[in-house]
CSV table of C-alpha atoms and ligand atoms in Angstrom, one decimal:
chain,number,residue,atom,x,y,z
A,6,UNK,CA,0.0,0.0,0.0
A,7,UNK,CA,1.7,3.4,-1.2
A,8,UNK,CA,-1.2,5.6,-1.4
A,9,UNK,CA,-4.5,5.4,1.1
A,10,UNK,CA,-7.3,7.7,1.4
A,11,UNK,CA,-9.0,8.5,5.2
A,12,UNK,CA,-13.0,9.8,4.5
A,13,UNK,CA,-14.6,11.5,7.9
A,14,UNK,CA,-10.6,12.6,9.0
A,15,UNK,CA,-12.2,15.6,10.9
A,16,UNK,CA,-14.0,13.7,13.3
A,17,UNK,CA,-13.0,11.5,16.3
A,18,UNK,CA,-12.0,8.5,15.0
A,19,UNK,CA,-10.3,10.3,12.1
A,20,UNK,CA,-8.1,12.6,14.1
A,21,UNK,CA,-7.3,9.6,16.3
A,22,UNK,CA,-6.3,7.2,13.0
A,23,UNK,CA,-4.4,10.1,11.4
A,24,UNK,CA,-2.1,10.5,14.5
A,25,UNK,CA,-1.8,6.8,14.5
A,26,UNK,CA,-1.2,5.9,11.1
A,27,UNK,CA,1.3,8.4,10.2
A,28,UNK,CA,4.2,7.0,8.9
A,29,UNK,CA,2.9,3.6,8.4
A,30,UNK,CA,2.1,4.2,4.1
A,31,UNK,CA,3.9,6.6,2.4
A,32,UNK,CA,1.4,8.7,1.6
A,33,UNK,CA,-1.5,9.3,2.8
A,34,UNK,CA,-4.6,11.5,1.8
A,35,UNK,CA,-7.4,12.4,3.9
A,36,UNK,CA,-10.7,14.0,3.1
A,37,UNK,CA,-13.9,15.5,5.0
A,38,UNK,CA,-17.1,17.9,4.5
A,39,UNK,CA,-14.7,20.3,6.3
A,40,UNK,CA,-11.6,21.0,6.8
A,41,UNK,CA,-9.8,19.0,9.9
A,42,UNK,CA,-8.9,21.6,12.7
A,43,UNK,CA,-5.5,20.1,13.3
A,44,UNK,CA,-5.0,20.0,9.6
A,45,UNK,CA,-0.8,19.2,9.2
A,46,UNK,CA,1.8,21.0,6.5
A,47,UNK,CA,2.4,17.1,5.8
A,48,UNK,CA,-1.1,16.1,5.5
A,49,UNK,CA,-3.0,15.9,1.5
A,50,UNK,CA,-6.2,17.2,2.2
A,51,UNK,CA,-8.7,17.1,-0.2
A,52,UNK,CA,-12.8,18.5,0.4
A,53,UNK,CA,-15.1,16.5,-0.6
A,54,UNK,CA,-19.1,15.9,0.0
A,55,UNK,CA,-19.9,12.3,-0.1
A,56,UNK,CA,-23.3,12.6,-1.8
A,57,UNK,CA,-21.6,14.4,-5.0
A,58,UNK,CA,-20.3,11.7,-7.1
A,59,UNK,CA,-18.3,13.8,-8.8
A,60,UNK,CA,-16.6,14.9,-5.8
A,61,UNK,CA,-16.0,11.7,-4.0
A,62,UNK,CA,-14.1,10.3,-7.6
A,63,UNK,CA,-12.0,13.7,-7.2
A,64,UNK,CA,-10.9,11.8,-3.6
A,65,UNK,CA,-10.5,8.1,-4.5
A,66,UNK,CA,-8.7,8.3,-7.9
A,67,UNK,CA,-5.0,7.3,-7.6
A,68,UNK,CA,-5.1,5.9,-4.1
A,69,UNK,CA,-4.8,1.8,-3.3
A,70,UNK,CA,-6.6,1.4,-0.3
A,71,UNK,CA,-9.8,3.3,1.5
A,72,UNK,CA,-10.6,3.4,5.2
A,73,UNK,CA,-13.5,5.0,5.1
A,74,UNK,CA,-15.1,6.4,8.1
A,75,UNK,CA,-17.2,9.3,6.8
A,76,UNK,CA,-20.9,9.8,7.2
A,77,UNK,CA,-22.9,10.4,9.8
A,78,UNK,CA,-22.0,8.9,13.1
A,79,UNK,CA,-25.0,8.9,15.0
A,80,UNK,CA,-29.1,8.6,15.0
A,81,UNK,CA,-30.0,11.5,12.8
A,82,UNK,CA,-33.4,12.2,10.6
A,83,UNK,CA,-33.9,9.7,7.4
A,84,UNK,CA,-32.7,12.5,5.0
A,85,UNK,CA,-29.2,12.8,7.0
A,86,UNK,CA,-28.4,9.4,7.2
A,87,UNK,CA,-29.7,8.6,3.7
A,88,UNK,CA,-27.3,11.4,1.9
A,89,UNK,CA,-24.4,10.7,4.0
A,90,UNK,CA,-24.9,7.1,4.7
A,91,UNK,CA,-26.6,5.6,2.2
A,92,UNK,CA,-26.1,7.8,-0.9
A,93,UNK,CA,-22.6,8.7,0.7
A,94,UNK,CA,-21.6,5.1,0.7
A,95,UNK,CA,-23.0,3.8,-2.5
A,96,UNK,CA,-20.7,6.7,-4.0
A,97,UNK,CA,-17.6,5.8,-2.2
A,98,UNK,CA,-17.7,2.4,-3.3
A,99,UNK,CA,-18.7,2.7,-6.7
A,100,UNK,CA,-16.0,5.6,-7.4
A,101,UNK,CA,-13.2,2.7,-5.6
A,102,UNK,CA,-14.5,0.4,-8.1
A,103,UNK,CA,-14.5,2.6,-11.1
A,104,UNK,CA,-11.0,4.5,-10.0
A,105,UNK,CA,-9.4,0.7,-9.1
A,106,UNK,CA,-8.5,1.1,-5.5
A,107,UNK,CA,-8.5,-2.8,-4.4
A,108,UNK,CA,-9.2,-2.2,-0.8
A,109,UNK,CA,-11.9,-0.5,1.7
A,110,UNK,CA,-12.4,-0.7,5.1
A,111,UNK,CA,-15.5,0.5,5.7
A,112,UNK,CA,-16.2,1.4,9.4
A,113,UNK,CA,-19.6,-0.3,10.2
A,114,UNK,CA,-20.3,-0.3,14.0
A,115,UNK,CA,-22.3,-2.0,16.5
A,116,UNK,CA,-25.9,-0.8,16.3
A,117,UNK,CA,-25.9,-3.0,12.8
A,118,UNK,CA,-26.8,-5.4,15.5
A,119,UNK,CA,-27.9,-3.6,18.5
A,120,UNK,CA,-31.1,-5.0,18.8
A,121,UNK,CA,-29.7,-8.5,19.9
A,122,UNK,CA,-29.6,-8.9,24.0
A,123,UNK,CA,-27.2,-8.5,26.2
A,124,UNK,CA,-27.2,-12.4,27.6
A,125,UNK,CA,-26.8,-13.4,23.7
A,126,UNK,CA,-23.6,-13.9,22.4
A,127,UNK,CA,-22.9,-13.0,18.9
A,128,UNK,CA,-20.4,-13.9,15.8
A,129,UNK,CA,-20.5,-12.0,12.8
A,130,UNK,CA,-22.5,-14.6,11.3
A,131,UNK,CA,-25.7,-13.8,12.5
A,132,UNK,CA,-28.7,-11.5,11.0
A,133,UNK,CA,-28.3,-8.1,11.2
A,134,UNK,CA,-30.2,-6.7,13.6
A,135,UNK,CA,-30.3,-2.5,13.5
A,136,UNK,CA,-31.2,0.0,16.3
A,137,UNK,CA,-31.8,2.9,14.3
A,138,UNK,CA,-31.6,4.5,11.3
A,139,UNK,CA,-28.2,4.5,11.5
A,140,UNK,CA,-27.5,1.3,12.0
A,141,UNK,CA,-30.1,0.3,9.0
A,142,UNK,CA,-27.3,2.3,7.2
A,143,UNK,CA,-24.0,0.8,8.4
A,144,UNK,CA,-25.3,-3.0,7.4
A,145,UNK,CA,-26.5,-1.1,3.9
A,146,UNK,CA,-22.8,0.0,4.0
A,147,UNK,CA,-21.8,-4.2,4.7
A,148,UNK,CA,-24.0,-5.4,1.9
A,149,UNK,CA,-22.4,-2.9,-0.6
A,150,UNK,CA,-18.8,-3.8,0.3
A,151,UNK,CA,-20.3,-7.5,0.1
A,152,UNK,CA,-21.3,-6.8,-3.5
A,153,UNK,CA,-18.2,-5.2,-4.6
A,154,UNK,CA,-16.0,-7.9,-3.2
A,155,UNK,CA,-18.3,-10.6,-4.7
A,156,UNK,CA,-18.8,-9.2,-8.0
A,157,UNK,CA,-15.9,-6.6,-9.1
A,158,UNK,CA,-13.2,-8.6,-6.8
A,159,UNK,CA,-12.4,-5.6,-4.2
A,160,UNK,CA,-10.7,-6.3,-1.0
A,161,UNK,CA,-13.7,-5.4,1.5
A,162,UNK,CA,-13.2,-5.6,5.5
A,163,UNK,CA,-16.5,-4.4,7.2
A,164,UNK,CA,-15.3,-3.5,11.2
A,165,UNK,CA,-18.2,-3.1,13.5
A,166,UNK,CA,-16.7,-0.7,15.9
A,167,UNK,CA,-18.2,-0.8,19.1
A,168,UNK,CA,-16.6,2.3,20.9
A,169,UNK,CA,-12.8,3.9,20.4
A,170,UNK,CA,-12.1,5.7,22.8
A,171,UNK,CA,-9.1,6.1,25.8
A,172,UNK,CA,-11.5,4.1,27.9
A,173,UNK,CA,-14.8,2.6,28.6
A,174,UNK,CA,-16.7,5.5,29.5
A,175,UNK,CA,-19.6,3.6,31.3
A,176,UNK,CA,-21.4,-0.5,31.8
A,177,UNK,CA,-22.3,-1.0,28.2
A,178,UNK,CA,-19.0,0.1,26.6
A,179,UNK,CA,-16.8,-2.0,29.0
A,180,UNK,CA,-17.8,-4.5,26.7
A,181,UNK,CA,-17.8,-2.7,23.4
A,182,UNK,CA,-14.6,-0.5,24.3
A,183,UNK,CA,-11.7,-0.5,21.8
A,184,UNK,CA,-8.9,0.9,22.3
A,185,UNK,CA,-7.6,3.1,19.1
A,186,UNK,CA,-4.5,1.6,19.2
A,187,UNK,CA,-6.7,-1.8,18.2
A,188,UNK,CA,-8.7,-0.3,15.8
A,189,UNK,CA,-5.4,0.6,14.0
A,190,UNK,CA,-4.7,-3.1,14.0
A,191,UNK,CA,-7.5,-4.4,12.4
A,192,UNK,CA,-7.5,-1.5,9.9
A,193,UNK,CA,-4.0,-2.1,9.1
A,194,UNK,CA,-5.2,-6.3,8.5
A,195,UNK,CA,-7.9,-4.9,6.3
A,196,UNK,CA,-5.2,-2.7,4.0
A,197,UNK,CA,-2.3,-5.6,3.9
A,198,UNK,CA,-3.5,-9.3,4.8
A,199,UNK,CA,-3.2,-11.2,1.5
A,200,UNK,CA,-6.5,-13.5,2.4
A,201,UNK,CA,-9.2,-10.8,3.3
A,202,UNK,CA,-11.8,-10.9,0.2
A,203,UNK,CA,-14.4,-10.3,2.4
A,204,UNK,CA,-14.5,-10.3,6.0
A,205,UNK,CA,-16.4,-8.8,8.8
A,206,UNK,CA,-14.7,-8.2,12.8
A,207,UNK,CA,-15.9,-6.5,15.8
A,208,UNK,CA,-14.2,-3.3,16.6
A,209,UNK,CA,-13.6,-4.3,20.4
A,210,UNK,CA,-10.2,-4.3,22.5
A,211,UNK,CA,-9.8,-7.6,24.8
A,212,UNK,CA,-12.6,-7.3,26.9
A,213,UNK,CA,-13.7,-10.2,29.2
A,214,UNK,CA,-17.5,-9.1,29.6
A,215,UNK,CA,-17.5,-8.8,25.5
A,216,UNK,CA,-21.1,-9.9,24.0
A,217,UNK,CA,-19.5,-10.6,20.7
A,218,UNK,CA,-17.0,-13.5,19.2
A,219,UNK,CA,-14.3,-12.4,17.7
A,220,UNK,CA,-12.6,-15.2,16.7
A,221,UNK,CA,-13.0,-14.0,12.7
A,222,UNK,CA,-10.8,-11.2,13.3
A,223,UNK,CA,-8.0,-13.5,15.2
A,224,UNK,CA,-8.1,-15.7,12.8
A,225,UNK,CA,-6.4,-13.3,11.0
A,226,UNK,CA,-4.2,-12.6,13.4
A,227,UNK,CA,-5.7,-10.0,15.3
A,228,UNK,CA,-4.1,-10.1,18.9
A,229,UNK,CA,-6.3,-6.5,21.0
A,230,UNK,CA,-4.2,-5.4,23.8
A,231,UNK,CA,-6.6,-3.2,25.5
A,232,UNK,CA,-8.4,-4.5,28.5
A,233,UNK,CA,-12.0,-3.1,29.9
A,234,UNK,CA,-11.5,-4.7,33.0
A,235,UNK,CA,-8.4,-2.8,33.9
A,236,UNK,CA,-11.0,0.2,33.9
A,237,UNK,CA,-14.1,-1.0,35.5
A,238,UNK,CA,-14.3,0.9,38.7
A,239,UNK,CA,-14.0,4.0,36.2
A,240,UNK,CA,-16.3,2.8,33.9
A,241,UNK,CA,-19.3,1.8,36.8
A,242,UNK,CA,-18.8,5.0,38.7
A,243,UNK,CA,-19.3,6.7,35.5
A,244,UNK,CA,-22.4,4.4,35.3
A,245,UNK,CA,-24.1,5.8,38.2
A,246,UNK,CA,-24.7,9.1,36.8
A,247,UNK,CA,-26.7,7.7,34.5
A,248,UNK,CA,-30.7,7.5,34.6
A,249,UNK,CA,-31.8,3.6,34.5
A,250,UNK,CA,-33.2,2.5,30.9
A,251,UNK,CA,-35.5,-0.3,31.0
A,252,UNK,CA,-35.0,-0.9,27.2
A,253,UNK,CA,-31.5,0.3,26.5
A,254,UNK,CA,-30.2,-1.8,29.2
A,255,UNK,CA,-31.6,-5.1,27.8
A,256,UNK,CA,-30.2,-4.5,24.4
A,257,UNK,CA,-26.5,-4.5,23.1
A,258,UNK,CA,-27.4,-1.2,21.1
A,259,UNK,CA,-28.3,0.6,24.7
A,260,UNK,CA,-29.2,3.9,24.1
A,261,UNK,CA,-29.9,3.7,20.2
A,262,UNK,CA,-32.5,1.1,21.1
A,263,UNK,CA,-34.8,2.7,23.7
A,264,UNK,CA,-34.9,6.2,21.5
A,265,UNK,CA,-38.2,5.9,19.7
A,266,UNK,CA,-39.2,2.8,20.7
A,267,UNK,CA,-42.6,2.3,21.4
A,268,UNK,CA,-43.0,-1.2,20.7
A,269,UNK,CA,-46.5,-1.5,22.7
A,270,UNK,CA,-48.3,1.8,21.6
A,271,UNK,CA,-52.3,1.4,20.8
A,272,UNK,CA,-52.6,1.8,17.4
B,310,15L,C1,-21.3,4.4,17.2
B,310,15L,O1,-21.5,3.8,16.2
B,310,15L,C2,-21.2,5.9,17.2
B,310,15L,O2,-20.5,6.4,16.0
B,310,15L,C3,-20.4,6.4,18.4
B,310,15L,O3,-20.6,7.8,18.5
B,310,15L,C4,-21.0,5.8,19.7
B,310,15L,O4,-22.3,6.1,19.9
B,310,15L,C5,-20.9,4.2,19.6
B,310,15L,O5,-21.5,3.8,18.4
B,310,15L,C6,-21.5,3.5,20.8
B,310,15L,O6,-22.3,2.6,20.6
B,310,15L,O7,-21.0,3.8,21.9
């Protein structure tokens, strides 16, 4: 890999990934709606809006590999999360395929499946399940990097990130928490790994009270060193400052579940 591209590089996980990959491919571009804060002299930064094809071709042509992370990152109303998301995604893909970058790692995340509970375990074989509109649109985002890998051949990893972050910031997340330095690992197996055609992995550090197996990503040869349970304490006293949610708290999804739902209203 001489040449990647970074889509969504102002936000969170961006910035983080920027920091952490530098250095690693020679060059690397990165791209966003707006211009990143902490933009570098040493960084190729290129504007783009992902629901203007034409723009988002101006972004991929003459890189290898994609980690794309742009989009919207939370619930948001059905015309957000369709242009960014949906329209957003279908773009990046297609201009990959039509520029001939042979790799994308497309950041999917956990409310994909958030609707499974808590006592259930999970591999990355089972149905998707979404939360939200959002999460409708990160397993559109999988079925599109499915079809491109099937059909046109590209190099696909789908990560469903649970949360990056320095730590697990409360219950729910000491089981989704990933550390960014992790994150960078199975990014980096996505970009190089001769074998992935198409593969799905959880975006999660080593964490002992995980609801999801793994074992896809270690078969790969994914090894997490962050661990939740070194940050429990932290994590549960954050916990209590939070108001009790009789739905949220059943489901992997937490929060993302319980907004909107109203699963016994008289019709
Ligand atoms: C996500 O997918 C979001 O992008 C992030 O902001 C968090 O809400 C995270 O999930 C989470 O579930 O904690």
């Amino acid at each position: 890999m001489q040449t990647i591209l970074i889509t969504g590089a102002a936000g969170d996980v961006g910035t983080r990934l920027r920091r952490l990959l530098k250095g690693v491919y020679p060059r690397i571009r990165i791209s966003d709606i707006r211009k990143p804060a902490d933009l570098r002299a040493d960084e190729e930064f290129i504007a783009a809006d992902l629901a203007d094809y034409g723009q988002v071709e101006k972004i991929t042509a003459g890189t290898e590999g994609i980690v794309h992370l742009g989009g919207y990152s939370v619930e948001g109303p059905w015309d957000t999360i369709h242009k960014s998301n949906i329209v957003g995604c279908y773009n990046l893909f297609e201009a990959a395929y039509r520029t001939g970058v042979k790799r994308v790692v497309f950041a999917s995340s956990n409310h994909a499946v958030g609707f499974y509970p808590r006592d259930k375990k999970i591999g990355v074989d089972v149905t998707v399940r979404p939360d939200s509109r959002y999460g409708v649109s990160k397993a559109f985002g999988e079925a599109i990097g499915a079809l491109y890998a099937d059909k046109h051949g590209m190099r696909v990893t789908c990560i469903r990130i649970g949360n990056v972050n320095d730590r697990p910031l409360d219950k729910r997340r000491l089981s989704i928490w990933i550390k960014p330095e992790d994150l960078v690992k199975l990014v980096r197996i996505g970009l190089e790994h001769p074998d992935i055609r198409f593969e799905v992995f959880y975006g999660a550090s080593h964490n002992e009270a995980a609801w999801w197996d793994n074992s896809n990503a270690a078969r790969f040869g994914y090894r997490p060193d962050g661990r939740s349970e070194e940050f429990r304490a932290l994590a549960m006293a954050e916990q209590t400052k939070l108001s009790a949610d009789a739905i949220g708290d059943r489901f992997q999804g937490g929060p993302f579940c319980s907004d909107e739902y109203d699963v016994d209203r008289k019709i």
